[in-house]
Coordinates of N, CA and C in Angstrom, one line a residue:
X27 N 55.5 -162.2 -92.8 CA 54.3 -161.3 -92.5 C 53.2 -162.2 -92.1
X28 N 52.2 -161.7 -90.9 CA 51.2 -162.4 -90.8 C 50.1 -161.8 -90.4
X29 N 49.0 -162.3 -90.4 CA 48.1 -161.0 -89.8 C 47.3 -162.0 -89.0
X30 N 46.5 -161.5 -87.1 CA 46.3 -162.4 -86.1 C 44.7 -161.6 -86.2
X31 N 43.9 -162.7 -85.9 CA 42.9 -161.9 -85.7 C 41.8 -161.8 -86.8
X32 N 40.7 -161.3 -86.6 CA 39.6 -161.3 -87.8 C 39.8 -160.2 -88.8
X33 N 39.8 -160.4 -90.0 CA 40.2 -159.0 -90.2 C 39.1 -159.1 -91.5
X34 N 38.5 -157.7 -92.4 CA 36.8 -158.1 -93.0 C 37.8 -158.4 -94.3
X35 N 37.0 -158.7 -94.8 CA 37.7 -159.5 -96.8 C 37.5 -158.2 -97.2
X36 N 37.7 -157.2 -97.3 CA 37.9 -156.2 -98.1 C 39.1 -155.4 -97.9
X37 N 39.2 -155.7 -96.6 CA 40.8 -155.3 -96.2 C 41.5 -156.4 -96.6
X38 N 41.7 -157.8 -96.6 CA 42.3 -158.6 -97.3 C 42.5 -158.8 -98.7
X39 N 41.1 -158.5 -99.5 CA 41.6 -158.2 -100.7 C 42.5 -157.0 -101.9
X40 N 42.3 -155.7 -100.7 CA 42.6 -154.6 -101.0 C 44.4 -154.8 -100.3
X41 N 44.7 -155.7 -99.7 CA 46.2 -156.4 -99.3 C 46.8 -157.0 -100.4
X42 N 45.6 -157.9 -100.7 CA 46.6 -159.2 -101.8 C 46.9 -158.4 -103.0
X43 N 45.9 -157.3 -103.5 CA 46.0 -156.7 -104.5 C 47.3 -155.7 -104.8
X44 N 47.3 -155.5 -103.5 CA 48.5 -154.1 -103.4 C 50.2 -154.8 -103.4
X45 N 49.8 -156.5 -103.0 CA 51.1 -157.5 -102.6 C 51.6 -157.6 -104.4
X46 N 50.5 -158.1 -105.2 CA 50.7 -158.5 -106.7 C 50.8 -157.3 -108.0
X47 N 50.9 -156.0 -107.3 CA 50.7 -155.3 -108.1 C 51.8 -154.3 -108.8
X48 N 52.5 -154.5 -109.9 CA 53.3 -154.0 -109.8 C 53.8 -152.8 -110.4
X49 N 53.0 -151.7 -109.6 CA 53.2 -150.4 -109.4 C 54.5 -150.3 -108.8
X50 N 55.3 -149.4 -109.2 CA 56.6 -148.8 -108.0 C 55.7 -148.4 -106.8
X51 N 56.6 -148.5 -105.6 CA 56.3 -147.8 -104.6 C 57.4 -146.6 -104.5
X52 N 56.9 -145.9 -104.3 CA 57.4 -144.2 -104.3 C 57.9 -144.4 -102.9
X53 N 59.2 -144.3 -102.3 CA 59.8 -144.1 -101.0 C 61.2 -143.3 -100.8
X54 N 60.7 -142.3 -99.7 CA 62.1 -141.1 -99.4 C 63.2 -141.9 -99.7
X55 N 64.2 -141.0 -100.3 CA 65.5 -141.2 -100.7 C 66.2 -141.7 -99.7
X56 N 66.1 -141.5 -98.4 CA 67.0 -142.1 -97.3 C 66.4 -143.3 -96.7
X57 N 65.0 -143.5 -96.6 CA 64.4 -144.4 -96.3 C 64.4 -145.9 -96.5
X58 N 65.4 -146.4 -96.7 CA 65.6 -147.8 -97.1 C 66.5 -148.6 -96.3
X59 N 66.8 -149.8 -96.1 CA 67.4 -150.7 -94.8 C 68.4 -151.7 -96.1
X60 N 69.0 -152.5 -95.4 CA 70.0 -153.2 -96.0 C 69.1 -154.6 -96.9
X61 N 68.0 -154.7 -96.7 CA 67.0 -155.8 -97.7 C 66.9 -154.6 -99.0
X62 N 66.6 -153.6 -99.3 CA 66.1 -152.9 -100.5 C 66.9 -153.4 -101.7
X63 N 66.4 -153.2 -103.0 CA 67.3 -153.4 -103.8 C 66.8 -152.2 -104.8
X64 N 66.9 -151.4 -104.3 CA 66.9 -149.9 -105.4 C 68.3 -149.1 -105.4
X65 N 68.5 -149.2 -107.2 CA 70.1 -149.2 -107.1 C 69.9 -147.8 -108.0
X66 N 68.8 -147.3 -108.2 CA 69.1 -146.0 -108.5 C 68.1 -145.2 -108.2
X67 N 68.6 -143.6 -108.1 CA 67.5 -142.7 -107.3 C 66.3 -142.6 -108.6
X68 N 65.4 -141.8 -107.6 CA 64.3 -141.9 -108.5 C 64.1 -140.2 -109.7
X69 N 63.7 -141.0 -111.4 CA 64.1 -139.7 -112.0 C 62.6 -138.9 -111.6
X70 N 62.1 -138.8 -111.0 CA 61.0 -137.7 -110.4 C 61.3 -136.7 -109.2
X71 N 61.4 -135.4 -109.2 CA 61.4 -134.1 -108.6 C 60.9 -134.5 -107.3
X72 N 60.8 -134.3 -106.3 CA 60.0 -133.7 -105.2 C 58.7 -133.6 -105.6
X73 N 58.7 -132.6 -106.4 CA 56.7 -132.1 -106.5 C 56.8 -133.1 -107.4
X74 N 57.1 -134.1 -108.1 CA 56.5 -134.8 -108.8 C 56.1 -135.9 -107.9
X75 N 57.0 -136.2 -107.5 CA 56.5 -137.7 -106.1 C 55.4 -137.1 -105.2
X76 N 55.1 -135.6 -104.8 CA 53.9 -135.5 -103.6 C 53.0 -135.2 -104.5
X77 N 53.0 -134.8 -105.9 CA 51.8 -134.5 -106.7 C 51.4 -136.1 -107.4
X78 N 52.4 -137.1 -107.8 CA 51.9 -138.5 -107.5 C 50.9 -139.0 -106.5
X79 N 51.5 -139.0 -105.5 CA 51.3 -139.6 -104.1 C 49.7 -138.7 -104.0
X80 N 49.6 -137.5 -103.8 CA 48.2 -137.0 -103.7 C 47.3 -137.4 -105.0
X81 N 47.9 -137.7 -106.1 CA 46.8 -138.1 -107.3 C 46.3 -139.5 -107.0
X82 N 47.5 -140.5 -105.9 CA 46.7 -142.0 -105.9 C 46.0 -141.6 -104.8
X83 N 46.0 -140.9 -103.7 CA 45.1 -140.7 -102.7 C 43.6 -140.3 -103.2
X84 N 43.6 -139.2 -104.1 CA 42.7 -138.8 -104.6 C 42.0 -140.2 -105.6
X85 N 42.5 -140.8 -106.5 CA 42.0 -141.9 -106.6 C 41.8 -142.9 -105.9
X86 N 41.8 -143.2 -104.6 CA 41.9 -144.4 -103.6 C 40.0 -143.9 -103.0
X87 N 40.3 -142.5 -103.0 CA 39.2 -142.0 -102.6 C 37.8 -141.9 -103.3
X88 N 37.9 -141.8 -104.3 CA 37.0 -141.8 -105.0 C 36.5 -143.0 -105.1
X89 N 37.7 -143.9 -105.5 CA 36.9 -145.8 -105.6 C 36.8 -146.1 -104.0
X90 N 36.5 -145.7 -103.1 CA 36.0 -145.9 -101.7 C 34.6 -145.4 -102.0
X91 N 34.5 -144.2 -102.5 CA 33.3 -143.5 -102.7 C 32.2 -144.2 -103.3
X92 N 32.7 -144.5 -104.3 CA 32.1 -145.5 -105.5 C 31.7 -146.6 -105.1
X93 N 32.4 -147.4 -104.0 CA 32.1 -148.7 -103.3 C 30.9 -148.3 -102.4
X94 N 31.6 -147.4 -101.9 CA 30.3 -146.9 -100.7 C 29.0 -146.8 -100.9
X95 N 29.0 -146.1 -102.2 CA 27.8 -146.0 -102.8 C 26.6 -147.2 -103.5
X96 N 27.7 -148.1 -104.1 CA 27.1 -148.8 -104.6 C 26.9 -149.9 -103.4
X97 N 27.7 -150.1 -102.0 CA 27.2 -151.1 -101.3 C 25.8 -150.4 -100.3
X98 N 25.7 -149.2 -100.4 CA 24.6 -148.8 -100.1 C 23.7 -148.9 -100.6
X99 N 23.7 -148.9 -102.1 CA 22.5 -148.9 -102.9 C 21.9 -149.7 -102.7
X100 N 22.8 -151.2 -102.7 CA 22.5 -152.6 -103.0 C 21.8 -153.3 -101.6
X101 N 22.3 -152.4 -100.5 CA 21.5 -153.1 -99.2 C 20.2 -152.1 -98.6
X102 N 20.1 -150.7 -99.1 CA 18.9 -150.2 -99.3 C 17.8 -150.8 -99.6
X103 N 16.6 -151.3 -99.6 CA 15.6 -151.8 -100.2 C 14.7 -150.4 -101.1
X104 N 14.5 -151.1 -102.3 CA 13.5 -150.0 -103.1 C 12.8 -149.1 -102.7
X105 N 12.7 -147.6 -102.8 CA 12.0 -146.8 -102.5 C 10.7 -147.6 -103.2
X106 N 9.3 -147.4 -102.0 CA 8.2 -147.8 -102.0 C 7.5 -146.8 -103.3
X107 N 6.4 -147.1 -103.9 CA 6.1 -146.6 -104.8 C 4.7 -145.1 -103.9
X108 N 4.9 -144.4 -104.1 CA 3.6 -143.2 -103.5 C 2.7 -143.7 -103.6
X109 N 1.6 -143.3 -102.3 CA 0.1 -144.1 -102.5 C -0.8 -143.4 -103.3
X110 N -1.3 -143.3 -104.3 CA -2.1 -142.6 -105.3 C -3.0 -141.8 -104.7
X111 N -3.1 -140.5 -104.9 CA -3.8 -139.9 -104.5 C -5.4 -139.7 -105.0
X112 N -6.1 -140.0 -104.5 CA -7.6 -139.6 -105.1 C -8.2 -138.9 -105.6
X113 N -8.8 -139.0 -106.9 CA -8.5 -138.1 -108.1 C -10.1 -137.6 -107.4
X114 N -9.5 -135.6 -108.0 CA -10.3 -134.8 -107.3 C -12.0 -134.9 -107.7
X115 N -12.5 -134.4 -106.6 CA -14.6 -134.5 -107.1 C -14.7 -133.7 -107.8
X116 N -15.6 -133.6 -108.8 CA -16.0 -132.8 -109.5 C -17.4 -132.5 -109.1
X117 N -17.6 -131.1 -108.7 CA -18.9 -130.4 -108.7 C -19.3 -129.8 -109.3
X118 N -20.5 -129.5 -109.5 CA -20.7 -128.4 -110.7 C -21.3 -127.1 -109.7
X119 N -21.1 -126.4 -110.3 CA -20.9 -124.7 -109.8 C -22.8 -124.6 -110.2
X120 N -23.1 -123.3 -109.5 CA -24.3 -123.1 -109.4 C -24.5 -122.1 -110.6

């Protein structure tokens, strides 16, 4: 494997992470080539592997969200503080 080209560190790290991590990867039953070494099917249903697969999506999304957020926060500069308003005249009534 190699990768050509500039690619940002967050895609790189969100690579190395997914390289070292040892989650199963969930893959179609026919989908495999003569390197695999999965020697038995998997004991999960159908809906259990797409209601997986949608639960890591949904979590992939949220910590994107969460990144988003907080790298926004962090390169936002502080809301300016209101310029005080001038406290009202007092007149006296006739």
């Amino acid at each position: 494997m190699w990768i050509s080209g500039p690619v940002p560190e967050h895609l790189m790290a969100g690579l190395a992470e997914q390289l070292v991590s040892a989650v199963p990867v969930l893959r179609g039953m026919y989908d495999l080539d003569h390197y695999s070494a999965r020697q038995n099917p998997s004991p999960l249903t159908p809906q259990q592997a797409v209601e997986a697969h949608f639960t890591r999506i949904d979590a992939a999304r949220a910590q994107a969200r969460s990144q988003r957020r907080t790298h926004i926060a962090t390169r936002l500069p502080a809301p300016a503080a209101a310029p005080a308003s001038p406290a009202p005249s007092r007149t006296s009534r006739p």
